[in-house]
Amino acid sequence: MIRHSTALSGLDKGFLLFESPETPMHVAALLSFSIEKLQTREGGLDFQRIRDLVETRLDDIPRYRQRLVHRPLSDEPVWMDAEGFDLDYHVRHTALPQPGNRTALNELVGRVIEQPLDRKRPLWEMWLIEGLEDGEFALLFKVHHCMVDGASGMHLLFSLFSLCADEKVEFGSHWSARPRRSRLTLLAEELDEQASRSAELASLVAGAVRHPQQAMRQVRRSIHDIGQAVGGALMPHTHSPLNAPLGRHRRIERVSLSLNSVKAIGSATQTTVNDVLLAVVAGGLRGFIKGNGYPDEGLALRVCLPVDCRPPDDDFQRANCVSALFADLPVDEPDPLTCLLSIRNQTDKLKKSGAAHGTELLVEMNNLMGADWMTRLGRRLAMGLSPFNLVVTNVRGPSVPLYLLGAKLQTIVPFVPLMQNQGLGVAVASYCDRVDLGLSADRDQIPNLPDLARSMLDSHLALQAAVLQPPG
Amino acid sequence: MIRHSTALSGLDKGFLLFESPETPMHVAALLSFSIEKLQTREGGLDFQRIRDLVETRLDDIPRYRQRLVHRPLSDEPVWMDAEGFDLDYHVRHTALPQPGNRTALNELVGRVIEQPLDRKRPLWEMWLIEGLEDGEFALLFKVHHCMVDGASGMHLLFSLFSLCADEKVEFGSHWSARPRRSRLTLLAEELDEQASRSAELASLVAGAVRHPQQAMRQVRRSIHDIGQAVGGALMPHTHSPLNAPLGRHRRIERVSLSLNSVKAIGSATQTTVNDVLLAVVAGGLRGFIKGNGYPDEGLALRVCLPVDCRPPDDDFQRANCVSALFADLPVDEPDPLTCLLSIRNQTDKLKKSGAAHGTELLVEMNNLMGADWMTRLGRRLAMGLSPFNLVVTNVRGPSVPLYLLGAKLQTIVPFVPLMQNQGLGVAVASYCDRVDLGLSADRDQIPNLPDLARSMLDSHLALQAAVLQPPG
């Protein structure tokens, strides 16, 4: 049976459920490039060439020409080809007012990422922004979290890029929407899928009957891991100045660090790059919270740390393949090194406890059952119980220079969506010798986001001073 | 009793009820200026000066620093000062990609006007757009229809302008939000207002008891006028290619005509400027509909023509003071002159019938009763019965040049919001020697809106040729 629709996994659907006008659920990335190779004679950006490249590359990633349609029986969303796909809706050209500085860029990006994607169309937008100072242009990419996670989002964006500055591209697209199917076809596909899911469950049960001891060992281990994962999520978080109900508007900032410096701090303290970045965030939050006159005494902020669960050879067919760990940032700790070591102790313990494996199992179970009980649980947690104060997510970026039609990629700054009651989110990506933190924040909750960005830079310097230049 | 809240009229509230993500209910105007007097040394726009002027002028129009709050008993919306008013949210700076042509401007304006205003904030946005070709910059103004109609919207915008190029402005604002009142204060105000409305009704009734014959004459006349108005609205409209359910996205175009030519056509045919513009729209729609292969045989499109009901010395305290007429555009009429005369016959008859007075009475009655039965009726009409095919509204603009901090205003193009199932709306404004039609359209229903704009220009030329140069 050739399928015309593709079902979403339970986790993918979760991001549709989480979405509201106050909490649009797309991820985003802001990339900057040297304009030189893509400059028009008038000094603008050769938008048309980039648009044509996107059109060409979309042939390899059909999801970007599909939209959500609801199934007849269960009303569940599935992906289907979007007839009348309108590329010019998705790929947009805009500019910064002169002199095109960082402040103007941040304002534009905040305004664009606060707008939810249109559910009636393929769930992505790409904004090409000219008029940046220093001879650069920018690309802002928005894509719904039900369609990609950090890793698969990067993967698809990178299909536009080349490893060399003078790649020859054969432009042209051969796509056409598969003919629209009746509701009856959708119904047939839905019934067929229910049948195969039942068969899969049946074979699992049969396996357990044949090898009861092995099955029990697996179940025991899984129950332990799930306990670790849910336990972390269920502990109520601290009240903090970052956790009020959200409005519909956003601010963004970028914090750019030297990857070598972060790595050197890690080597000197036997911590990971991730640990060091969490310590930078913790110190930055400490300075910011104190600077705004909030009490920091005893303040620890629970962070949710998404973990990429893809095997190294993954083909990125699954949109979301993440699990999560939870750790407490000791924001009341004045000594940067003590703060870093406290974070390392926690992440070490979490890795050994199998907690990440536990959340992953929850996700797998959810997919298999075809139900959304976990996403409903997750939603209640996020809305009511607020199991964490903020998300800090780390996306590994490329370590070698990339080119878009010859234009050199200069920086990658990622952004996470904010969940209900989470005024701040931090996403991190490395590229060549830099590591960039993208801060996304509620416009009214954190009006002075630039102060927080500066405080994170200070935090990095303090950590560097404490670790790399010991007194004496 | 000093009131801290201001109630909305029934008609004002109607525009809140009509609003949905597919039908944002703000009016908009796009103005262009010579940049010369407001250019920075880098060649950009002196945004800060304009922002400061807006801040200064807002002191005279407090509504622009108020937001909607809901009353304790009835849940009705009222205006209250917005604490923490954030001007930088409302006044925005952006730019066009090079070369800054009309197409790029239209795209930007379409993207901005399709976004609903945030109900939690004062209901307006002002976008300053630099990078236009020909040494111009643009100002795009969005304001909710519950706050202004065409006439009062223009009135407030004009508070920024001066009649001379070298006006001295004293910058500075002395505004602060009145202290927030408890729910109890709101409740007291609500009860007080109910009492005074009852008293007003009681005095009307008492008057009728004292002068029964005079009262009956008034009632008879009113019932006749209301009959004319409702009769026009209740006749079902023709099915047309312009009336499918709306999506969330918009296109806009501008059609610019010589006011002298329009006036000359009017004089030669003893028709009004309004009649001539309706004939231009009818002929333009005819060409467009035929060009797209739709049958035009017998096609007449019912237009809703809002009528400004303000007395000449009105102080613009009321947000909406409009009534409406309904007329049929004979889109199947090939002869432009016959089309124009058919329109004149209809508008003449409507003026004599008192139909506009009838809709106005409905509105007044609605305000007095404090109920929203009329807006609910109106909503049902607009949603279900679709009493007309499109709105064509004419806002009289200034006839002398205006200046914004010395920068000469070049053009005014207004835009109406689209109601459910109305793929096209036309707003008209005159300024000095031009009259500009702003077309707003659903992005998917009318993908070739530029063709419609061209067809309207052709229609004007054909009318001009038919009337002013009769075959010798």
PDB file of C-alpha atoms in Angstrom, chain A residues 7 16-17 76 98 161 170 191 214 329 372 409 418 422 436:
ATOM      1  CA  ALA A   7       1.683   9.994  10.876  1.00  0.00           C
ATOM      2  CA  LEU A  16       1.358  20.813  18.420  1.00  0.00           C
ATOM      3  CA  LEU A  17      -0.514  20.379  21.714  1.00  0.00           C
ATOM      4  CA  GLU A  76      -4.965  12.907  14.430  1.00  0.00           C
ATOM      5  CA  GLN A  98      20.688  51.781   8.484  1.00  0.00           C
ATOM      6  CA  PHE A 161      25.351  24.523   2.185  1.00  0.00           C
ATOM      7  CA  GLU A 170      22.350  22.604 -10.961  1.00  0.00           C
ATOM      8  CA  LEU A 191      -7.150   1.591   9.616  1.00  0.00           C
ATOM      9  CA  GLN A 214      14.950 -11.724  29.657  1.00  0.00           C
ATOM     10  CA  LEU A 329      21.980  25.467  38.484  1.00  0.00           C
ATOM     11  CA  ASP A 372      -0.794  10.929  23.529  1.00  0.00           C
ATOM     12  CA  LEU A 409      28.761  31.187   6.782  1.00  0.00           C
ATOM     13  CA  LEU A 418       9.440  29.172  25.264  1.00  0.00           C
ATOM     14  CA  GLN A 422       9.199  30.156  31.054  1.00  0.00           C
ATOM     15  CA  ASP A 436      27.080  31.009  20.324  1.00  0.00           C
TER      16      ASP A 436
END
